[in-house]
Amino acid sequence: MKFKENMKNLVLVLLIVSSMTLTWNIWFSEELWPNGYNSFPYEENIFSSIGRKILSYFRTGGDGTVFHYNQLFYPKQIRININGKKELVLSRSEYFSSINNQVKDILEIFIEDSTVTEISEEELKKAYRAASVYIDYYDDISLQMVGAYFGKNIPGELNPIKEFKHLVFSLGNSTQEINLFLTDSTTGKNYQLTAKGDISELAKKASSAAGDTVTGGVQSNNYPFSFESNFDKLSQETGTRLPIDPYAIISLVPANIKAVEGEILLHVGDSQTAATLSRLIEEFSINLGSARRFTDSVGAYNYVENFATLKINPGGLMEYSATNAEKGIKLDKNASGEYDLVKSVGDFVNLINSIVPGNTNTLVYHNVSEIGKDKYKFTFNYLADGVPVMIRKTLSNGEVMENSVEVVVEKNNIISYRQMFVNYRTTDQVVASVSTIEAMDGFYSVYQGAWENVEIDDFYLVYEYDGDRGIVLPKWVFNLSTGENILFHVIG
Amino acid sequence: MLKKISMLMAVIFVVFSLTAFAAPYSTYGGSYGGGLVTVTNPASSTISSYDAVHNISGYAVAGATLTLYRFDGNGYNMMYANGAPVSWTVGSSGMFVKPVALYRGQNHLILRADYGESSQQYRFTITVLSSNLLDLINSFNFEKAD
């Protein structure tokens, strides 16, 4: 009798264990079902949702994927004016990062405590002409965002300053005081900020960087500002030429533009990618057990859940989309300000970027734009030899992808994520060697726009990756005050 | 007959040579002409600067050849840098910026523009100062260079 009772208990235990094992397998993505079979066709798999929550809890960038200062505030160029030498430090220089890190430390001092004085344009230009370190960014930088990076509120004295595009640190002799000059992009007013501190470390780095340039100990003046040539005062009367932003640098030294090759990092169909795909699918909270899988007519892998789709295209493009905000990838729910969101998205982008091996390019934040109520689009780009790589890829829905990473966030959830997994490798082949004046020649040979009330705000070099043809070409970008961007091929 | 052909060839060679090297080695030291070139830096015909390397800039007719001359005590002669004349052709933007190494003290310069049959000259003086007060005083002594 007792034996019979024991047997019944044993069978019962086995059944419970078996039931739990099978349930575990269904819930946590073991492939018990044929491809394409969806065990929960009408309702979201609540257990995958639990898994997603657990994943998002741990998705904090703790594995070295934290979005850092040099990705967020990446300068276009640094100009040094010291000991009669005016030199440009570009990203390929060993001094670029160390100067930018020094700038970070000094900015923190200014955010903590500084005095602000409004100054005239002439006083500002005087500071630009004097011994200084000039930092030039691609886009306007929000002071609020700089403060948030340091975890500090902007003190009341700095309230008049909202955004800036250039910073000028005066390299005076004082070891007690640092002077910073800038123009507020929103109002056009100029300011001098003074803080207690020592500029000597930055001066030392600037001196080393200037001493290592091709001119050696000889005085040089190869990087004047536009205002020094009075190019900011050009007008239609002077002969169909547009005025140039006074603080744009006119580089007289031809830049050697190297050829760049694009290497697709995410392929469909090989065994190496299978493991990578598995990680990506996991990070995008796609449940392989419940997702339908198919390969479409262009050879793209599609993973379709009820509320999200992940698609891996043969050209290295990955696309994720969620049907609505609640079903997307959850970011930090407390993220409220611009910095919090950029940081949150940046951490996630770094995490995804780290999964696909072989990328040697730096990924930097580009910008954010509001595209609807509580809906924002964040963009990021790779740098090839310090030059941003823009994308031109026509998507299946007719949209044109222009950045390496494009993320749409609605109500703190990622509802769309696109990334072009391509590594851009510079070769030793110089395809063009052009100065700013030659770039201007190129611009005026293609410009067909208006001449009145238009100014050239900025100009810089980019590489454009044609995702449809797989080629990388150097191009000039001219930003006009009308908001128009003129792109044209570099000829040199 | 052979002598005549040789002379004709020589004349043609000389004429074409003159066309190819429109800017003469030396030039008359005054400003003349207009419409070919406008100098924006220096902004006036007499300036002082602490920069030993000064950027001469402005705009000109696209395709014009610009040449810099410096007064060397005897007259305005073509400037040379690295063994070559400081002369260049303006591109389609018409804009130019040319860095020029100057002597400390007064530098009397001429920028000459040649375009087809036309030419224009603009004379200016740049005084390179040092922090030395004497240099500053000397900078006010603008002597006639032509």
XYZ file of C-alpha atoms in Angstrom:
638
model
C 0.000 0.000 0.000
C 2.830 2.265 1.021
C 4.711 1.374 -2.175
C 1.671 2.342 -4.246
C 1.432 5.666 -2.394
C 5.137 6.380 -3.006
C 4.797 5.574 -6.684
C 1.860 7.969 -7.005
C 3.873 10.730 -5.301
C 6.854 10.068 -7.550
C 4.725 10.209 -10.702
C 3.133 13.390 -9.406
C 6.528 14.996 -8.738
C 7.786 13.933 -12.177
C 4.713 15.396 -13.806
C 5.135 18.689 -11.944
C 8.851 18.874 -12.814
C 8.128 17.991 -16.443
C 5.360 20.584 -16.584
C 7.642 23.260 -15.114
C 10.475 22.382 -17.518
C 8.233 22.543 -20.560
C 6.664 25.782 -19.366
C 10.119 27.271 -18.781
C 11.124 26.286 -22.303
C 8.066 27.895 -23.849
C 8.391 31.055 -21.836
C 12.102 31.586 -22.325
C 12.565 31.033 -26.023
C 13.626 27.424 -26.417
C 12.577 26.363 -29.867
C 9.904 23.806 -29.185
C 7.815 24.920 -32.103
C 8.325 25.002 -35.838
C 9.565 28.237 -37.398
C 6.788 30.754 -37.826
C 4.554 29.164 -35.194
C 3.180 31.736 -32.810
C 1.996 30.264 -29.522
C 0.248 33.477 -28.475
C -1.252 34.815 -31.688
C -3.587 37.421 -30.230
C -2.147 38.569 -26.955
C 1.337 39.785 -26.163
C 3.398 37.123 -24.506
C 3.371 38.519 -20.989
C 6.365 36.454 -20.078
C 8.484 37.953 -22.851
C 7.367 41.277 -21.455
C 8.679 40.217 -18.047
C 11.913 39.185 -19.708
C 12.065 42.558 -21.453
C 11.603 44.354 -18.143
C 14.372 42.297 -16.566
C 16.630 43.024 -19.535
C 15.866 46.717 -19.477
C 16.615 46.783 -15.760
C 20.100 45.494 -16.437
C 20.523 47.597 -19.591
C 22.414 50.379 -17.892
C 25.615 50.333 -19.862
C 27.510 48.782 -16.988
C 29.565 46.725 -19.431
C 31.576 49.685 -20.759
C 28.886 50.932 -23.097
C 28.207 54.185 -21.234
C 27.836 57.115 -23.602
C 30.814 59.327 -22.809
C 31.824 63.015 -23.118
C 33.826 62.649 -26.346
C 30.828 61.013 -28.035
C 28.466 63.714 -26.852
C 30.487 66.921 -27.283
C 32.726 66.038 -30.181
C 34.500 69.097 -31.673
C 34.790 69.539 -35.422
C 38.209 71.146 -35.019
C 40.440 72.815 -32.467
C 42.485 75.895 -33.383
C 45.487 76.866 -31.341
C 47.008 80.339 -31.309
C 50.157 80.297 -29.239
C 53.676 81.765 -29.556
C 52.826 83.391 -32.897
C 51.659 80.073 -34.369
C 48.118 79.449 -35.449
C 47.549 75.766 -36.000
C 44.653 73.382 -36.396
C 44.327 70.215 -34.336
C 42.120 67.636 -36.014
C 40.822 64.400 -34.598
C 43.639 62.364 -36.104
C 46.107 64.283 -33.905
C 47.202 62.619 -30.699
C 46.446 65.924 -28.906
C 42.807 66.142 -29.978
C 41.298 63.955 -27.246
C 43.627 65.190 -24.531
C 42.755 68.836 -25.298
C 39.044 67.988 -25.421
C 39.323 66.206 -22.065
C 41.075 69.244 -20.628
C 38.261 71.418 -21.981
C 35.777 69.126 -20.220
C 37.512 69.674 -16.864
C 37.606 73.444 -17.375
C 33.937 73.567 -18.416
C 33.011 71.852 -15.172
C 34.780 74.635 -13.269
C 32.745 77.230 -15.195
C 29.491 75.376 -14.569
C 30.239 75.298 -10.847
C 31.115 78.940 -10.355
C 31.834 81.757 -12.779
C 31.045 85.391 -13.467
C 29.536 86.510 -16.760
C 29.981 89.815 -18.573
C 28.340 90.777 -21.853
C 30.981 92.083 -24.265
C 31.018 93.797 -27.648
C 31.799 92.076 -30.934
C 35.125 93.917 -31.115
C 36.122 92.635 -27.666
C 35.187 89.124 -28.762
C 37.240 89.413 -31.954
C 40.185 90.632 -29.899
C 39.963 87.462 -27.820
C 39.850 85.373 -31.023
C 43.006 87.101 -32.296
C 44.929 86.700 -29.026
C 46.697 83.579 -27.702
C 43.873 81.103 -27.270
C 42.396 77.660 -27.775
C 39.326 77.710 -30.004
C 36.874 74.807 -29.975
C 34.527 74.542 -32.943
C 31.540 72.152 -32.837
C 29.405 70.767 -35.651
C 26.148 71.905 -34.043
C 24.980 74.211 -31.300
C 25.652 72.827 -27.824
C 23.074 73.393 -25.112
C 24.605 74.750 -21.911
C 21.831 73.005 -19.992
C 23.029 69.734 -21.488
C 26.640 70.433 -20.497
C 25.449 71.116 -16.938
C 23.364 67.938 -16.928
C 26.386 65.941 -18.085
C 28.224 67.105 -14.964
C 25.101 66.448 -12.888
C 24.801 70.126 -12.022
C 22.160 72.794 -12.387
C 23.188 75.844 -14.363
C 23.791 78.702 -11.890
C 21.724 81.857 -12.280
C 24.686 83.884 -13.597
C 24.825 81.664 -16.692
C 21.099 81.901 -17.425
C 21.481 84.323 -20.379
C 23.501 81.681 -22.222
C 21.429 78.976 -23.848
C 23.511 77.538 -26.687
C 26.939 78.012 -28.217
C 28.832 76.649 -31.210
C 32.333 77.928 -30.495
C 34.376 78.326 -27.321
C 37.529 80.413 -26.968
C 39.763 79.852 -23.938
C 42.181 82.714 -23.453
C 45.753 81.533 -22.827
C 46.768 84.375 -20.541
C 49.566 84.267 -17.978
C 47.373 84.009 -14.904
C 47.362 80.732 -13.014
C 44.502 81.987 -10.837
C 41.877 82.876 -13.421
C 40.474 81.400 -16.619
C 38.652 83.454 -19.250
C 36.213 81.874 -21.664
C 34.599 83.736 -24.568
C 31.500 82.642 -26.449
C 28.486 83.811 -28.426
C 24.996 82.703 -27.467
C 23.587 81.180 -30.664
C 20.003 82.019 -29.773
C 20.476 85.755 -29.127
C 23.777 86.496 -30.893
C 25.072 88.211 -27.731
C 28.734 87.804 -26.790
C 29.965 86.915 -23.312
C 33.143 86.685 -21.317
C 33.044 84.124 -18.506
C 35.631 84.229 -15.760
C 36.311 81.472 -13.251
C 38.966 80.705 -10.666
C 41.326 78.118 -12.027
C 44.559 77.338 -13.791
C 44.756 77.309 -17.594
C 48.426 76.239 -17.664
C 47.707 72.556 -18.327
C 45.635 73.428 -21.409
C 48.324 75.923 -22.499
C 50.975 73.221 -22.136
C 48.989 70.810 -24.306
C 48.304 73.547 -26.868
C 51.977 74.440 -26.998
C 52.956 70.799 -27.559
C 50.334 70.426 -30.292
C 51.509 73.612 -32.052
C 55.161 72.586 -31.715
C 54.482 69.264 -33.419
C 53.006 70.762 -36.572
C 54.755 70.967 -39.922
C 55.822 74.584 -39.531
C 58.070 73.702 -36.602
C 59.250 76.801 -34.732
C 58.376 79.213 -37.544
C 55.426 81.579 -37.210
C 52.417 80.519 -39.243
C 49.040 81.928 -40.100
C 47.395 79.234 -42.169
C 44.040 79.123 -40.375
C 42.577 82.656 -40.225
C 39.029 83.342 -39.151
C 36.630 84.602 -41.802
C 36.382 88.015 -40.078
C 40.160 88.498 -40.363
C 39.733 88.532 -44.146
C 36.484 90.513 -43.853
C 34.693 87.631 -45.561
C 31.841 88.115 -43.078
C 31.162 91.453 -44.772
C 30.871 90.149 -48.313
C 27.566 90.907 -49.930
C 25.779 90.769 -53.246
C 27.325 94.105 -54.250
C 30.789 92.616 -53.946
C 30.038 90.233 -56.753
C 27.645 87.364 -56.073
C 29.405 86.063 -52.999
C 27.735 85.179 -49.717
C 29.045 86.459 -46.378
C 30.711 83.752 -44.303
C 30.183 83.329 -40.552
C 32.842 85.557 -38.931
C 34.241 82.732 -36.803
C 34.495 80.089 -39.520
C 38.077 78.995 -40.169
C 39.504 79.553 -43.646
C 42.045 76.764 -43.948
C 44.838 77.700 -46.351
C 46.562 74.347 -46.016
C 45.091 71.799 -48.409
C 43.478 68.938 -46.529
C 44.506 65.526 -47.796
C 41.286 63.616 -48.216
C 41.838 59.884 -48.100
C 39.830 57.188 -49.797
C 37.546 55.247 -47.474
C 36.262 51.720 -47.944
C 33.069 50.452 -46.385
C 32.993 46.920 -44.986
C 29.611 45.403 -44.161
C 29.738 43.916 -40.669
C 26.330 42.307 -40.363
C 25.658 39.639 -42.954
C 22.720 37.342 -43.193
C 23.297 33.643 -43.481
C 26.761 32.978 -42.087
C 27.480 31.129 -38.869
C 29.368 34.034 -37.271
C 26.377 36.315 -37.733
C 24.026 33.733 -36.220
C 25.479 34.315 -32.755
C 25.465 38.091 -33.261
C 21.875 37.970 -34.484
C 20.869 35.983 -31.452
C 22.293 38.721 -29.181
C 20.612 41.494 -31.168
C 17.278 39.704 -31.085
C 17.646 39.310 -27.349
C 18.450 43.016 -26.828
C 15.438 44.039 -28.884
C 13.310 41.746 -26.700
C 12.109 39.676 -29.618
C 10.974 36.282 -28.353
C 12.289 33.678 -30.754
C 9.773 31.194 -29.404
C 6.861 33.328 -30.369
C 8.183 35.408 -33.268
C 7.388 34.452 -36.851
C 10.500 34.236 -38.989
C 10.841 34.450 -42.715
C 13.275 35.554 -45.389
C 11.767 38.058 -47.790
C 12.290 38.501 -51.531
C 15.402 40.697 -51.088
C 17.013 38.178 -48.759
C 16.343 40.072 -45.508
C 15.732 38.127 -42.293
C 12.444 39.173 -40.683
C 11.398 38.449 -37.099
C 7.799 39.434 -36.534
C 6.095 39.570 -33.168
C 2.629 40.918 -32.536
C 3.925 44.295 -31.489
C 7.420 44.542 -32.944
C 9.426 43.645 -36.023
C 13.161 43.190 -36.437
C 14.626 43.062 -39.919
C 18.223 42.341 -40.916
C 18.950 43.436 -44.477
C 21.747 41.959 -46.600
C 23.566 45.340 -46.833
C 24.209 45.534 -43.073
C 21.098 47.573 -42.247
C 19.122 46.532 -39.184
C 15.621 47.922 -38.639
C 13.445 47.568 -35.557
C 9.972 48.957 -35.165
C 7.285 48.665 -32.518
C 3.592 49.131 -33.247
C 3.092 51.690 -30.470
C 4.901 53.455 -27.663
C 3.844 51.056 -24.896
C 5.244 48.069 -26.778
C 8.672 49.565 -27.557
C 12.000 49.179 -25.777
C 11.729 50.838 -22.415
C 14.278 53.491 -21.545
C 14.803 55.005 -18.134
C 11.280 56.081 -17.134
C 12.703 58.944 -15.088
C 14.565 60.390 -18.084
C 12.990 63.787 -18.618
C 15.450 66.398 -19.838
C 17.268 66.406 -23.173
C 20.483 65.098 -21.658
C 18.758 62.234 -19.816
C 17.135 61.053 -23.030
C 20.266 61.446 -25.152
C 22.270 59.571 -22.511
C 19.666 56.853 -22.211
C 19.423 56.373 -25.981
C 23.226 56.717 -26.328
C 23.834 53.943 -23.789
C 21.464 51.660 -25.693
C 23.096 52.528 -29.037
C 26.532 51.800 -27.564
C 25.241 48.459 -26.287
C 23.853 47.466 -29.699
C 27.026 48.736 -31.381
C 29.178 46.597 -29.107
C 27.325 43.427 -30.081
C 28.384 43.557 -33.722
C 32.139 42.924 -33.847
C 34.632 44.593 -36.170
C 33.710 48.270 -35.924
C 36.758 50.474 -35.389
C 34.989 53.812 -35.953
C 33.945 56.183 -33.176
C 30.206 56.664 -32.891
C 29.127 60.192 -31.960
C 25.844 61.895 -31.161
C 24.537 64.077 -33.994
C 21.264 65.663 -32.946
C 17.682 65.294 -31.734
C 14.556 66.660 -33.366
C 10.957 66.689 -32.168
C 8.824 64.856 -34.714
C 5.539 64.711 -32.797
C 4.005 65.004 -29.357
C 6.420 63.329 -26.899
C 8.140 61.884 -29.935
C 11.803 62.534 -30.747
C 14.269 61.360 -33.346
C 17.882 60.903 -32.206
C 20.674 60.517 -34.718
C 24.246 59.253 -34.386
C 27.071 58.951 -36.879
C 30.357 57.162 -37.239
C 33.605 59.033 -37.793
C 36.063 57.786 -40.411
C 39.464 59.266 -39.594
C 37.614 61.936 -37.615
C 35.275 62.835 -40.500
C 31.530 62.140 -40.073
C 30.036 59.525 -42.369
C 26.588 60.426 -43.687
C 24.330 57.753 -45.133
C 22.242 57.809 -48.256
C 20.086 54.706 -48.299
C 16.623 54.453 -49.786
C 14.475 52.262 -47.560
C 11.708 49.933 -48.684
C 9.081 52.441 -47.482
C 10.600 55.175 -49.659
C 12.238 57.042 -46.774
C 15.895 58.001 -47.102
C 18.164 57.086 -44.198
C 20.765 59.828 -43.656
C 22.522 58.832 -40.452
C 24.294 55.664 -39.325
C 21.925 55.290 -36.375
C 18.410 56.748 -36.231
C 16.305 56.169 -33.133
C 12.726 57.313 -32.582
C 11.592 57.559 -28.970
C 7.997 58.057 -27.902
C 7.026 58.416 -24.257
C 10.453 57.104 -23.161
C 10.159 53.975 -25.323
C 12.168 53.247 -28.444
C 9.596 52.622 -31.176
C 11.986 52.670 -34.127
C 15.674 51.854 -34.406
C 17.806 51.723 -37.564
C 21.501 51.117 -37.771
C 23.836 50.638 -40.702
C 26.473 48.163 -39.545
C 29.358 49.149 -41.781
C 32.983 49.771 -40.791
C 34.640 52.670 -42.635
C 38.349 52.096 -43.161
C 40.553 54.897 -44.460
C 43.196 53.872 -46.987
C 46.523 55.575 -47.741
C 45.249 56.730 -51.119
C 44.705 60.513 -51.208
C 41.725 61.236 -53.462
C 41.801 65.026 -53.187
C 43.834 67.769 -51.596
C 41.857 70.973 -51.173
C 41.917 74.193 -49.174
C 38.883 76.177 -48.021
C 39.194 78.539 -50.991
C 39.037 75.568 -53.368
C 35.981 74.339 -51.473
C 34.463 77.803 -52.024
C 35.243 77.494 -55.743
C 33.332 74.196 -55.738
C 30.426 75.719 -53.823
C 29.982 78.645 -56.219
C 30.079 76.324 -59.200
C 27.016 74.421 -57.872
C 25.104 77.085 -55.894
C 21.873 78.098 -57.588
C 20.089 79.663 -54.606
C 19.247 83.170 -53.509
C 21.868 85.861 -52.850
C 20.037 88.238 -50.566
C 19.863 87.666 -46.814
C 21.725 84.378 -47.088
C 24.914 83.632 -45.172
C 27.259 80.660 -45.130
C 27.024 79.494 -41.511
C 29.430 76.602 -41.695
C 31.196 74.240 -44.071
C 32.951 70.946 -43.464
C 33.894 67.685 -45.020
C 31.879 64.473 -44.727
C 32.038 61.029 -46.244
C 28.817 59.826 -47.798
C 28.119 56.117 -47.780
C 25.766 55.133 -50.538
C 23.984 52.203 -48.936
C 22.466 51.211 -52.267
C 25.766 51.063 -54.173
C 28.145 50.398 -51.277
C 30.578 53.216 -52.102
C 32.020 55.958 -49.907
C 32.681 59.406 -51.400
C 34.023 62.609 -49.784
C 31.667 65.577 -49.989
C 31.554 69.154 -48.802
C 28.584 70.271 -46.724
C 27.736 73.977 -46.737
C 25.187 75.020 -44.091
C 23.334 78.181 -45.072
C 21.511 80.572 -42.750
C 18.264 79.663 -44.547
C 18.543 76.143 -43.113
C 19.491 74.756 -46.500
C 22.423 72.323 -46.697
C 24.348 72.224 -49.969
C 26.249 68.977 -50.553
C 28.623 68.464 -53.433
C 31.452 66.133 -54.375
C 34.989 67.089 -53.467
C 37.021 67.785 -56.572
C 40.709 68.344 -56.128
C 63.819 83.324 -96.763
C 64.985 81.068 -93.935
C 66.212 84.129 -92.080
C 62.752 85.784 -92.399
C 60.967 82.661 -91.127
C 63.390 82.434 -88.207
C 62.769 86.073 -87.323
C 59.008 85.572 -87.572
C 59.255 82.525 -85.293
C 61.326 84.524 -82.839
C 58.750 87.351 -82.830
C 55.915 84.846 -82.308
C 57.882 83.208 -79.464
C 58.485 86.555 -77.758
C 54.843 87.659 -78.145
C 53.486 84.355 -76.780
C 56.016 84.412 -73.971
C 54.790 87.846 -72.956
C 51.194 86.631 -72.988
C 52.017 83.599 -70.870
C 53.962 85.662 -68.331
C 51.623 88.652 -68.257
C 52.903 89.912 -64.929
C 56.283 91.626 -65.373
C 59.185 91.065 -62.973
C 59.096 94.712 -61.914
C 56.209 97.122 -61.914
C 55.483 100.793 -61.575
C 54.798 101.534 -57.922
C 51.338 103.036 -58.006
C 47.699 102.005 -57.823
C 45.694 102.076 -61.020
C 42.724 100.450 -62.727
C 39.619 98.967 -61.154
C 37.045 96.202 -61.357
C 39.469 93.286 -61.390
C 40.447 92.887 -57.747
C 39.305 94.144 -54.331
C 41.537 93.658 -51.306
C 39.601 93.015 -48.067
C 42.651 92.358 -45.885
C 44.351 94.701 -45.273
C 41.132 96.674 -44.975
C 42.922 99.955 -45.695
C 46.051 100.878 -47.664
C 48.149 101.358 -44.517
C 47.943 99.059 -41.521
C 50.053 97.815 -38.627
C 50.123 94.231 -37.438
C 51.967 91.993 -35.004
C 51.754 89.078 -37.459
C 55.010 88.371 -39.260
C 52.962 86.211 -41.608
C 50.073 88.264 -42.947
C 47.160 86.960 -44.968
C 46.417 89.123 -48.009
C 42.825 88.426 -48.987
C 39.955 89.638 -51.109
C 38.076 88.784 -54.238
C 38.760 89.156 -57.931
C 37.417 88.252 -61.333
C 37.408 84.455 -61.693
C 40.380 83.439 -63.841
C 42.435 86.571 -63.070
C 46.122 86.113 -62.273
C 47.248 87.852 -59.104
C 50.892 88.670 -58.382
C 52.489 90.258 -55.316
C 55.320 92.793 -55.521
C 57.449 94.210 -52.728
C 59.428 97.437 -52.630
C 63.067 96.442 -52.115
C 64.718 99.891 -52.106
C 65.105 100.106 -55.882
C 61.592 99.432 -57.045
C 58.669 97.046 -56.808
C 59.849 93.572 -57.716
C 57.958 90.306 -57.806
C 57.892 88.539 -54.422
C 59.254 85.023 -54.227
C 58.463 82.260 -51.776
C 60.258 78.911 -51.831
C 61.960 79.915 -55.084
C 58.728 80.649 -56.961
C 56.936 83.949 -57.681
C 54.014 84.697 -55.365
C 51.485 84.526 -58.179
C 48.285 82.538 -58.509
C 45.082 82.252 -60.539
C 41.739 82.973 -58.895
C 39.157 80.183 -59.002
C 35.427 80.330 -59.708
C 34.582 81.747 -56.257
C 36.842 84.712 -56.998
C 38.031 84.585 -53.390
C 41.643 84.448 -52.342
C 43.745 84.405 -49.184
C 47.516 84.397 -49.565
C 49.820 84.169 -46.530
C 52.905 86.343 -46.986
C 56.027 86.386 -44.792
C 56.886 90.021 -44.017
C 59.884 91.856 -42.606
C 59.656 93.595 -39.270
C 58.914 97.255 -39.954
C 57.384 98.646 -43.088
C 56.525 96.441 -46.053
C 55.401 98.306 -49.148
C 53.475 95.900 -51.360
C 51.541 95.878 -54.613
C 48.926 93.351 -55.615
C 48.615 93.224 -59.395
C 45.693 91.571 -61.202
C 45.929 90.552 -64.867
C 42.938 89.348 -66.819
C 43.079 89.190 -70.607
C 44.265 92.586 -71.795
C 43.323 94.361 -68.556
C 45.366 94.877 -65.446
C 44.914 96.572 -62.088
C 47.313 97.400 -59.272
C 46.637 98.081 -55.596
C 49.435 99.445 -53.429
C 49.421 99.078 -49.641
C 51.778 99.138 -46.670
C 51.847 96.697 -43.773
C 54.020 97.565 -40.798
C 54.953 94.539 -38.744
C 55.301 95.535 -35.114
C 57.044 93.861 -32.268
C 56.185 94.530 -28.661
C 59.127 96.915 -28.722
C 57.920 100.497 -28.251
C 60.475 101.810 -30.765
C 58.894 99.739 -33.485
C 55.548 101.153 -32.531
C 56.900 104.701 -32.911
C 58.587 103.868 -36.214
C 55.337 102.531 -37.556
C 53.993 106.043 -37.741
C 56.711 107.060 -40.212
C 55.053 106.297 -43.540
C 57.633 107.060 -46.212
C 56.789 107.370 -49.885
C 57.842 104.277 -51.707
C 57.261 105.183 -55.301
